[in-house]
């Protein structure tokens, strides 16, 4: 009985796997077997051979066979099939037992497929993939089973037979492929950069991420599955589809840093948008191109910023030209000075566009060289200069005056990277300044003579009235003399300035004790101030070489300013100290202070921080003269602390000179 089953069953499969030849054609081809017995022998042998061939073929293909007797609900199967269900023994098993080997999640679908295949009304072909859990070895396998039911003359299904194949490896590969495709999709969909995958030559949108939808200005449901031109009709006539198809046809990637696309976002009229983007071909397992992936980043803002910068540069250029300003920068890595044509014309540099710093300094009028070098050094000392650079110098021949202004760029570590700035011709301004200085000088001289006479007569009159005059007369002449003294100081100031401008201020340099001088100035000023208490903290203890009277003038100026600009306060603190090779003096007050933006300016000629208001008397020359004297004595002057309304501290430093004290 079993043999018969197998025979029929193999015959069915034999017809599927081998070329089918009808028996009668065999007898035709072999007329040499004339009688029935010979024919029977022949068929038996042929059948046995076919049987063996089929076995071999099935074994080679690792295909198992099964046969379900629908009357007894018993399954007959071959060794391979047994193995696929994880059985070691039993050629026959009840169908329920077979069902038990099926993975619980797949049981229903197998049952349904068997029902449909064996239902005479449906007679569905049986082709199903499901998992088994080995009955004896507990191993999970993926099987693909194909089969067909056989019906008797009463249209009842009697047998159900077919093959089973282990597709675990293919299934795992398929799952892996699905997982990697999922990862690929995930990677695209979660990328911050715009990405879209097109398939086919008409560029159907397969995957698109939110970043790309944002760029396109479209909704996902309106583009998925559509061709590029269906999704973005506004691209008709623009080069993108042709570029994509070129990549699709050739496999050669395409990319660009900057291109404009006219895109209609959210249904609005198409507008230009700038992108950098690339197209790359996508290949299937056989190495055939199936699509193109497009990556894009919108750079409209960058382009707009570049355009704005270009416009700003053009405007700046216009302003520079209108103001006859040259521009330059000094690169600190190479110590090379780069300059434009206007700077070259103003300074007289060679027309090559850049020279070394040393070369550049050789274009400075010899007497101004030290001043320029010092201004550069000062600018690099961010602590005292704030990175600002400013100097007035003459051209090499001394014929023209230039004002050079700049600013140092520091890196995050505080190292200077670049000094950049402008240069302007101030020869005319200097000429006018000279006329003004000449005028002030002449006028001051002319005024000084009558003042000296008035001062002398005033003092004589005061002495005379001291003995014979009334108290009203005495007080009137005293006030007059005080004002004459003030007038004399103002004129002296003006004369000092004009002499300084002309380099004609005389300095009588000697060695002197710094604290002694400070003490005497402080005492004198304390005598005439009944509003403030000048506290002294003198710890210099070093000698200075310079013009004692001029340094006295500086100290006096700082203390009188401190008194003048702190009308509501009582204390002034005068500190001296030695730091390194320098002696420093600081005068601290608790008065009106100076706002930060005005700090640098107070050392300029005629500058008054109060501006137009002119609440305090003065010409704005004291600090200018002081700074010139200090500079002449190789020192520095600066404002240390100042805050509007809280007072300020003015300091200067001079080199200590120990030579004389050793003698
Ligand atoms: P003047 O005092 O004659 O105006 P200075 O050259 O001495 O000229 O000072 C310049 C400017 O600096 C002053 O007009 C004032 O605005 C400001 N200034 C100087 N010293 C002080 C100070 N101690 N406190 C506040 N502001 C000051």
XYZ file of C-alpha atoms and ligand atoms in Angstrom:
690
model
C 0.000 0.000 0.000
C 2.721 2.425 1.037
C 4.793 1.538 -2.017
C 1.787 2.293 -4.196
C 1.394 5.724 -2.606
C 4.972 6.527 -3.185
C 4.835 5.300 -6.702
C 1.855 7.471 -7.574
C 3.237 10.344 -5.715
C 6.660 10.167 -7.362
C 5.065 9.810 -10.697
C 3.197 13.080 -10.175
C 6.383 14.823 -9.185
C 8.324 13.089 -11.902
C 5.999 14.739 -14.364
C 6.828 18.063 -12.806
C 10.592 17.591 -12.795
C 11.297 15.530 -15.873
C 10.426 15.624 -19.478
C 7.215 13.591 -19.754
C 7.126 10.868 -22.379
C 3.882 8.794 -22.893
C 4.387 5.067 -22.533
C 3.162 4.234 -26.001
C 5.808 6.474 -27.505
C 8.431 4.352 -25.692
C 7.169 1.190 -27.395
C 7.287 3.026 -30.682
C 10.881 4.035 -30.063
C 11.811 0.511 -28.924
C 10.280 -1.886 -31.371
C 12.858 -4.394 -30.261
C 10.617 -5.350 -27.231
C 7.883 -7.180 -28.982
C 6.006 -9.105 -26.229
C 4.026 -7.975 -23.170
C 6.405 -9.492 -20.649
C 9.353 -7.719 -22.160
C 7.390 -4.486 -22.127
C 6.493 -5.000 -18.434
C 10.094 -5.648 -17.557
C 11.065 -2.593 -19.503
C 8.519 -0.393 -17.661
C 9.504 -1.787 -14.282
C 13.136 -1.014 -14.963
C 12.322 2.438 -16.360
C 10.107 3.122 -13.326
C 12.811 2.018 -10.903
C 15.368 4.196 -12.694
C 13.040 7.197 -12.684
C 12.271 6.594 -9.059
C 15.973 6.640 -8.269
C 16.609 9.711 -10.433
C 13.779 11.544 -8.736
C 15.080 10.578 -5.297
C 18.502 11.858 -6.229
C 17.039 15.066 -7.636
C 14.928 15.644 -4.525
C 17.853 14.859 -2.283
C 20.094 17.212 -4.250
C 17.470 19.941 -4.035
C 16.963 19.146 -0.345
C 13.260 18.829 -0.951
C 11.138 16.635 1.299
C 7.874 15.013 0.299
C 4.764 14.434 2.293
C 1.442 12.806 1.781
C -1.622 13.278 3.909
C -4.222 10.541 3.870
C -7.390 12.485 4.339
C -9.342 9.412 5.319
C -7.136 8.348 8.219
C -5.651 11.841 8.760
C -2.226 10.317 8.826
C 0.807 11.916 7.283
C 3.347 9.843 5.375
C 6.649 11.579 4.752
C 10.158 10.943 3.596
C 13.350 11.283 5.639
C 13.979 14.876 4.544
C 10.498 15.963 5.460
C 10.795 14.290 8.838
C 13.981 16.185 9.422
C 12.301 19.457 8.470
C 9.771 18.906 11.204
C 12.523 17.951 13.610
C 11.518 14.268 13.825
C 13.996 11.486 14.110
C 11.662 8.525 13.834
C 8.185 7.634 12.667
C 7.304 7.503 9.031
C 3.639 8.024 9.794
C 2.289 10.580 12.216
C -1.212 11.775 12.949
C -1.955 15.106 11.333
C -2.576 16.792 14.784
C 0.905 15.825 15.826
C 2.283 17.473 12.684
C 0.234 20.551 13.439
C 1.845 20.647 16.892
C 5.221 21.163 15.282
C 4.009 24.323 13.552
C 4.886 27.581 15.197
C 1.848 28.766 17.204
C 1.666 32.031 15.243
C 1.528 30.187 11.914
C -0.870 27.385 12.898
C -4.046 29.160 11.807
C -2.742 30.151 8.418
C -1.540 26.571 7.711
C -4.857 25.145 8.796
C -6.719 27.602 6.595
C -4.535 26.866 3.576
C -5.051 23.088 3.992
C -8.803 23.635 4.276
C -8.937 25.707 1.118
C -6.785 23.254 -0.796
C -8.908 20.280 0.220
C -12.248 21.991 -0.170
C -13.738 20.585 -3.406
C -15.494 23.919 -4.031
C -12.263 25.891 -3.826
C -9.447 23.433 -4.680
C -6.925 26.179 -4.010
C -3.317 25.422 -4.836
C -1.390 24.901 -1.624
C 1.657 27.180 -1.397
C 2.536 28.431 2.044
C 5.495 29.612 4.105
C 5.475 28.888 7.824
C 7.748 28.077 10.747
C 8.186 24.734 12.469
C 9.610 23.997 15.830
C 11.429 20.682 15.653
C 9.526 17.988 17.552
C 12.711 16.304 18.754
C 15.384 18.968 18.316
C 13.271 22.078 19.181
C 14.901 23.971 16.303
C 13.065 26.749 14.436
C 12.906 26.323 10.675
C 11.199 28.200 7.901
C 9.459 25.887 5.430
C 7.858 26.453 2.113
C 5.255 23.788 1.310
C 3.552 23.281 -1.994
C 0.959 20.650 -2.737
C -2.353 19.675 -4.186
C -5.343 17.683 -3.012
C -6.770 14.669 -4.934
C -10.481 14.035 -5.118
C -12.414 10.801 -5.737
C -15.331 10.357 -8.095
C -17.706 11.587 -5.340
C -15.749 14.817 -5.305
C -14.307 14.052 -1.870
C -10.714 14.966 -1.075
C -8.910 11.729 -0.317
C -5.289 12.695 -0.430
C -3.226 15.767 -0.071
C 0.334 15.520 -1.232
C 3.263 17.801 -1.905
C 6.768 18.897 -1.165
C 8.439 20.814 1.648
C 11.610 22.815 1.440
C 13.775 24.378 4.128
C 13.983 28.104 3.312
C 15.338 29.178 6.718
C 18.487 30.740 5.227
C 16.619 32.602 2.466
C 14.046 33.748 4.990
C 16.724 35.008 7.358
C 18.402 36.800 4.480
C 15.060 38.271 3.495
C 14.442 39.428 7.069
C 17.941 40.858 7.248
C 17.370 42.623 3.960
C 14.067 43.991 5.235
C 15.765 45.106 8.437
C 18.564 46.808 6.543
C 16.039 48.434 4.216
C 14.183 49.584 7.309
C 17.402 50.986 8.731
C 18.129 52.666 5.411
C 14.677 54.238 5.400
C 15.110 55.208 9.006
C 18.480 56.791 8.230
C 16.979 58.812 5.411
C 13.838 59.778 7.264
C 15.675 60.902 10.374
C 18.449 62.789 8.626
C 18.595 66.524 9.316
C 19.738 67.051 5.742
C 17.083 66.933 3.031
C 16.989 63.483 1.382
C 14.709 61.884 -1.190
C 14.937 58.534 -2.957
C 13.564 58.409 -6.498
C 12.937 55.140 -8.314
C 12.619 54.516 -12.036
C 13.622 56.816 -14.849
C 10.607 59.051 -14.325
C 11.843 59.650 -10.759
C 9.037 58.385 -8.571
C 9.295 59.610 -4.993
C 9.868 56.476 -2.897
C 11.239 57.830 0.386
C 11.430 61.467 1.446
C 12.342 62.962 4.798
C 10.860 65.964 6.602
C 13.887 68.147 5.854
C 13.372 67.632 2.117
C 9.606 68.203 2.417
C 10.455 71.498 4.126
C 12.749 72.405 1.219
C 10.083 71.447 -1.308
C 7.343 73.177 0.681
C 5.055 70.170 0.116
C 3.064 67.651 2.177
C 4.233 64.020 2.315
C 0.931 62.566 1.075
C 1.053 64.794 -2.009
C 4.437 63.575 -3.187
C 4.913 59.915 -2.176
C 4.529 57.639 -5.212
C 4.398 60.619 -7.582
C 6.996 61.411 -10.216
C 9.181 64.446 -9.623
C 7.232 66.573 -12.066
C 3.893 65.436 -10.660
C 5.074 66.299 -7.168
C 6.725 69.569 -8.203
C 5.243 70.753 -11.486
C 7.091 74.062 -11.103
C 10.356 72.235 -11.915
C 9.194 71.800 -15.529
C 11.749 73.630 -17.678
C 14.348 73.648 -14.872
C 17.395 71.380 -15.229
C 16.805 68.981 -12.321
C 14.897 66.122 -14.002
C 17.453 65.980 -16.829
C 20.308 65.888 -14.293
C 18.604 63.079 -12.361
C 17.993 61.061 -15.522
C 21.599 61.561 -16.562
C 22.688 60.037 -13.233
C 20.126 57.252 -13.659
C 21.408 56.479 -17.175
C 25.145 56.740 -16.534
C 25.611 56.098 -12.811
C 27.907 59.142 -12.674
C 27.090 61.175 -9.573
C 26.199 64.851 -9.902
C 26.798 67.508 -7.298
C 26.873 71.278 -7.052
C 27.798 73.749 -4.297
C 25.401 76.427 -5.349
C 22.390 76.313 -7.622
C 19.100 78.108 -7.705
C 15.723 76.387 -7.994
C 12.398 78.147 -8.429
C 10.141 76.394 -5.967
C 6.529 76.950 -5.194
C 6.227 76.481 -1.447
C 2.812 75.763 0.067
C 1.120 76.674 -3.188
C 2.659 80.170 -3.428
C 4.176 81.508 -6.653
C 7.619 79.980 -7.413
C 10.474 81.813 -5.747
C 14.242 81.393 -6.059
C 15.891 79.204 -3.415
C 19.589 78.374 -3.254
C 20.899 74.882 -2.586
C 23.901 72.700 -2.554
C 22.851 69.222 -3.579
C 23.983 65.915 -5.029
C 22.465 63.020 -6.926
C 23.784 59.473 -6.540
C 22.633 56.355 -8.394
C 21.158 53.453 -6.386
C 21.953 49.883 -7.422
C 19.982 46.666 -6.818
C 21.457 43.264 -5.907
C 22.224 42.566 -9.556
C 24.135 45.837 -9.890
C 21.416 47.475 -11.967
C 20.485 51.113 -11.316
C 16.967 51.318 -9.918
C 16.864 54.874 -8.630
C 18.642 57.999 -7.500
C 19.131 59.433 -4.043
C 19.119 63.204 -3.778
C 20.648 65.032 -0.814
C 20.148 68.791 -0.536
C 20.795 71.639 1.864
C 19.145 74.996 1.471
C 21.753 77.777 1.550
C 19.497 80.705 0.672
C 20.282 82.428 3.979
C 24.016 82.073 3.418
C 23.710 83.382 -0.126
C 21.541 86.246 1.066
C 24.122 87.026 3.767
C 26.879 86.933 1.136
C 24.903 89.274 -1.091
C 24.275 91.572 1.867
C 27.988 91.458 2.724
C 28.865 92.238 -0.871
C 26.446 95.177 -0.834
C 27.888 96.349 2.493
C 31.433 96.040 1.105
C 30.452 98.058 -1.939
C 28.920 100.706 0.292
C 31.985 100.690 2.516
C 34.211 101.000 -0.544
C 32.109 103.942 -1.671
C 32.451 105.591 1.733
C 36.186 104.916 1.837
C 36.599 106.411 -1.612
C 34.424 109.398 -0.755
C 36.442 109.965 2.411
C 39.748 109.356 0.624
C 40.503 106.605 3.115
C 42.950 103.809 2.442
C 42.606 100.412 4.097
C 45.293 98.004 5.278
C 45.862 95.072 7.563
C 48.859 93.565 9.246
C 48.858 89.762 9.379
C 50.461 88.687 12.640
C 51.386 85.208 11.407
C 53.592 86.531 8.613
C 54.221 90.108 9.837
C 53.203 91.151 6.354
C 51.289 94.366 5.712
C 48.586 94.230 3.032
C 47.219 97.476 1.631
C 44.883 98.830 -1.031
C 45.682 101.241 -3.849
C 44.603 104.293 -1.847
C 46.942 103.411 1.073
C 49.708 102.777 -1.411
C 49.157 106.215 -2.948
C 48.906 107.984 0.433
C 51.949 106.372 2.073
C 54.010 105.841 -1.047
C 54.318 102.048 -0.659
C 55.342 100.009 -3.737
C 52.379 98.948 -5.883
C 52.716 95.235 -5.024
C 49.917 95.181 -2.461
C 51.927 93.803 0.459
C 55.290 94.307 2.183
C 56.882 93.213 5.443
C 56.301 95.260 8.606
C 59.974 96.286 8.683
C 59.698 97.516 5.115
C 56.513 99.373 5.992
C 58.266 101.152 8.876
C 60.928 102.349 6.475
C 58.196 104.466 4.831
C 57.754 106.454 8.065
C 59.463 109.833 8.521
C 62.546 109.057 10.628
C 61.642 111.214 13.696
C 58.157 109.593 13.836
C 59.363 105.980 13.648
C 59.646 105.359 17.369
C 56.197 106.844 17.943
C 54.667 104.487 15.350
C 56.434 101.382 16.749
C 55.310 102.333 20.231
C 51.704 102.802 19.063
C 51.764 99.314 17.522
C 53.159 97.774 20.711
C 50.574 99.649 22.744
C 47.736 98.356 20.545
C 48.816 94.751 21.120
C 48.643 95.273 24.870
C 44.885 94.710 25.051
C 44.839 95.539 28.763
C 45.789 99.192 28.318
C 44.765 99.894 24.709
C 41.666 97.741 24.336
C 43.242 96.744 21.005
C 42.914 100.279 19.610
C 45.673 101.682 17.451
C 46.044 105.322 16.493
C 49.004 107.352 15.416
C 49.795 110.448 13.419
C 52.917 110.240 11.356
C 54.571 111.880 8.449
C 55.368 110.206 5.132
C 58.979 109.196 4.461
C 59.965 112.645 3.149
C 58.080 114.407 5.941
C 55.980 116.206 3.322
C 52.548 114.834 4.230
C 50.823 113.991 7.499
C 48.824 110.798 7.885
C 46.469 109.660 10.594
C 46.426 105.889 10.927
C 43.745 104.175 12.952
C 43.157 100.491 13.494
C 42.034 97.729 15.750
C 43.666 94.487 16.780
C 41.793 91.221 16.354
C 42.670 88.744 19.107
C 42.111 84.976 19.051
C 40.204 83.302 21.923
C 43.515 82.771 23.753
C 44.143 86.538 23.616
C 46.911 86.406 21.002
C 46.850 89.134 18.350
C 45.885 87.733 14.970
C 45.536 90.823 12.858
C 45.738 94.595 13.053
C 43.485 96.217 10.489
C 42.570 99.806 9.866
C 42.444 102.896 7.727
C 44.789 105.687 6.754
C 43.856 109.237 5.871
C 45.741 112.303 4.763
C 45.572 114.963 7.476
C 48.152 117.348 5.998
C 45.509 120.029 5.530
C 44.225 119.474 9.041
C 47.793 119.675 10.376
C 48.354 122.910 8.460
C 45.216 124.411 9.956
C 46.284 123.101 13.355
C 49.652 124.783 12.861
C 47.953 128.083 11.974
C 45.825 127.681 15.086
C 48.855 126.800 17.243
C 50.779 129.731 15.790
C 47.851 131.982 16.532
C 47.468 130.633 20.092
C 51.201 130.912 20.616
C 51.366 134.508 19.369
C 48.184 135.469 21.187
C 49.354 133.801 24.422
C 52.678 135.570 24.194
C 50.976 138.877 23.559
C 48.556 138.282 26.433
C 51.262 137.019 28.777
C 53.169 140.330 28.812
C 50.242 142.499 30.018
C 49.200 139.725 32.435
C 52.658 139.694 33.970
C 52.449 143.451 34.392
C 48.936 143.243 35.893
C 50.101 140.412 38.170
C 53.047 142.491 39.423
C 50.954 145.595 39.992
C 48.227 143.521 41.568
C 50.637 142.010 44.049
C 52.085 145.456 44.838
C 48.584 146.829 45.315
C 47.671 143.914 47.579
C 50.786 144.559 49.712
C 49.958 148.269 49.808
C 46.334 147.759 50.790
C 47.396 145.216 53.391
C 48.732 148.151 55.372
C 46.338 150.997 54.554
C 43.275 149.686 52.755
C 39.828 148.852 53.977
C 38.822 145.224 54.331
C 36.523 145.492 51.253
C 39.393 146.841 49.148
C 41.687 144.099 50.463
C 39.223 141.364 49.642
C 38.545 142.849 46.157
C 42.216 143.021 45.242
C 42.792 139.482 46.618
C 40.015 138.103 44.375
C 41.419 140.073 41.430
C 44.878 138.584 42.030
C 43.456 135.038 42.261
C 41.761 135.503 38.890
C 44.924 136.963 37.405
C 46.782 133.846 38.667
C 44.181 131.654 37.002
C 44.424 133.639 33.791
C 48.196 133.263 33.973
C 47.871 129.459 34.397
C 45.511 129.240 31.432
C 47.860 131.198 29.235
C 50.778 129.074 30.461
C 48.815 125.987 29.532
C 48.188 127.315 26.060
C 51.825 128.227 25.671
C 52.904 124.751 26.865
C 50.672 123.116 24.298
C 51.922 125.198 21.438
C 55.502 124.600 22.505
C 54.833 120.864 22.732
C 53.342 120.852 19.243
C 56.436 122.529 17.934
C 58.685 120.250 20.013
C 60.052 123.304 21.763
C 59.056 122.613 25.355
C 62.165 122.627 27.485
C 62.826 119.928 30.046
C 65.385 120.442 32.789
C 66.074 116.879 33.800
C 67.551 115.934 37.182
C 67.346 113.082 39.702
C 64.786 113.599 42.411
C 63.035 111.598 45.115
C 59.593 110.771 43.910
C 57.818 110.516 47.280
C 59.377 113.783 48.439
C 57.994 115.570 45.405
C 54.557 113.964 45.779
C 54.459 114.890 49.447
C 55.305 118.539 48.779
C 52.672 118.878 45.994
C 50.054 117.232 48.213
C 50.828 119.525 51.149
C 50.610 122.653 48.973
C 47.279 121.644 47.514
C 45.908 120.643 50.896
C 46.642 124.182 52.096
C 44.462 125.739 49.438
C 41.668 123.147 49.567
C 39.248 123.459 52.440
C 36.720 121.078 50.851
C 38.763 117.866 50.521
C 41.070 115.793 52.674
C 44.019 114.483 50.679
C 45.185 111.178 52.133
C 48.727 110.163 51.304
C 49.975 106.596 51.089
C 53.467 107.108 49.812
C 55.516 103.944 49.366
C 57.578 104.668 46.278
C 61.015 105.114 47.800
C 62.722 105.510 44.481
C 64.424 108.192 42.450
C 63.201 109.381 39.108
C 65.152 111.110 36.382
C 63.128 113.883 34.736
C 62.004 117.473 34.860
C 60.889 117.827 38.466
C 58.724 120.872 37.811
C 56.983 119.232 34.904
C 56.268 116.072 36.966
C 55.043 118.368 39.766
C 52.721 119.909 37.167
C 51.372 116.424 36.340
C 50.772 115.424 39.984
C 49.201 118.801 40.656
C 46.943 118.443 37.631
C 45.707 114.996 38.715
C 44.976 116.169 42.281
C 43.289 119.439 41.242
C 41.170 117.462 38.762
C 40.263 114.999 41.524
C 39.150 117.943 43.695
C 37.397 119.710 40.832
C 35.469 116.650 39.623
C 34.336 115.385 43.038
C 32.390 118.352 44.379
C 30.217 116.258 46.666
C 32.990 114.071 48.097
C 35.505 114.695 50.834
C 38.370 112.314 50.275
C 41.145 112.130 47.746
C 43.647 109.266 48.057
C 47.147 109.611 46.662
C 49.053 106.346 46.411
C 52.611 105.730 45.318
C 54.312 102.369 44.959
C 57.104 100.631 43.170
C 56.164 97.816 40.793
C 59.046 96.160 39.024
C 61.261 98.878 37.589
C 58.542 101.470 37.739
C 57.207 103.875 40.259
C 53.462 104.423 40.042
C 51.276 107.190 41.357
C 47.492 106.938 41.500
C 45.011 109.626 42.496
C 41.637 108.257 43.495
C 38.530 110.354 43.895
C 34.874 109.626 44.597
C 33.340 112.114 42.244
C 31.515 112.187 38.924
C 33.679 109.557 37.188
C 33.978 109.146 33.420
C 31.983 106.796 31.188
C 34.038 104.030 29.585
C 33.656 105.294 26.031
C 35.224 108.623 26.961
C 38.188 107.253 28.871
C 40.605 107.151 25.965
C 39.675 110.617 24.824
C 40.406 112.616 27.994
C 44.119 112.673 27.146
C 43.388 114.457 23.875
C 43.836 118.189 23.441
C 40.824 120.350 24.350
C 38.739 117.291 25.210
C 36.228 117.663 27.988
C 34.105 114.683 28.969
C 31.270 116.982 30.006
C 30.912 118.070 26.358
C 28.820 121.094 25.585
C 27.403 121.331 29.101
C 30.641 122.858 30.376
C 29.702 122.593 34.039
C 33.336 122.680 35.166
C 35.797 125.417 34.233
C 38.848 124.508 32.160
C 40.245 124.273 28.660
C 40.685 120.496 28.418
C 44.457 120.816 28.209
C 45.697 119.582 31.622
C 45.613 115.842 30.900
C 46.946 116.339 27.393
C 49.944 118.262 28.733
C 50.390 115.700 31.531
C 50.361 112.791 29.071
C 52.963 114.517 26.892
C 55.231 115.124 29.903
C 54.879 111.527 31.095
C 55.512 110.191 27.629
C 58.581 112.399 27.344
C 59.845 110.874 30.613
C 59.404 107.345 29.167
C 56.360 106.664 31.295
C 52.700 105.721 30.879
C 49.505 107.393 31.997
C 46.065 105.791 32.233
C 42.728 105.673 33.980
C 42.469 102.616 36.175
C 38.957 102.515 37.581
C 36.221 104.757 36.586
C 32.506 104.525 36.659
C 30.119 107.327 35.997
C 28.944 108.728 39.308
C 31.338 106.659 41.421
C 34.657 108.399 40.943
C 37.829 107.604 39.095
C 41.480 106.722 39.570
C 44.096 108.354 37.363
C 47.558 106.768 37.391
C 50.935 107.232 35.808
C 54.146 105.223 35.937
C 57.722 106.360 35.442
C 60.927 104.352 35.288
C 62.772 104.201 38.601
C 66.310 105.361 38.357
C 68.615 103.936 41.015
C 71.860 105.225 39.520
C 71.988 108.430 41.497
C 70.933 106.858 44.809
C 73.906 104.504 44.578
C 76.285 107.465 44.459
P 40.052 120.317 32.190
O 39.950 119.774 33.539
O 40.737 121.624 32.152
O 38.774 120.311 31.433
P 41.783 118.091 31.683
O 42.624 117.782 30.487
O 42.494 118.160 32.973
O 41.008 119.417 31.349
O 40.686 116.997 31.758
C 40.023 116.654 30.605
C 38.634 116.152 30.926
O 38.730 114.920 31.629
C 37.882 117.036 31.859
O 37.175 118.053 31.167
C 36.910 116.093 32.559
O 35.783 115.942 31.764
C 37.700 114.804 32.589
N 38.331 114.552 33.890
C 39.613 114.786 34.256
N 39.840 114.376 35.516
C 38.676 113.867 35.975
C 38.259 113.297 37.206
N 39.097 113.151 38.243
N 36.999 112.875 37.315
C 36.141 113.010 36.285
N 36.458 113.542 35.093
C 37.717 113.985 34.938
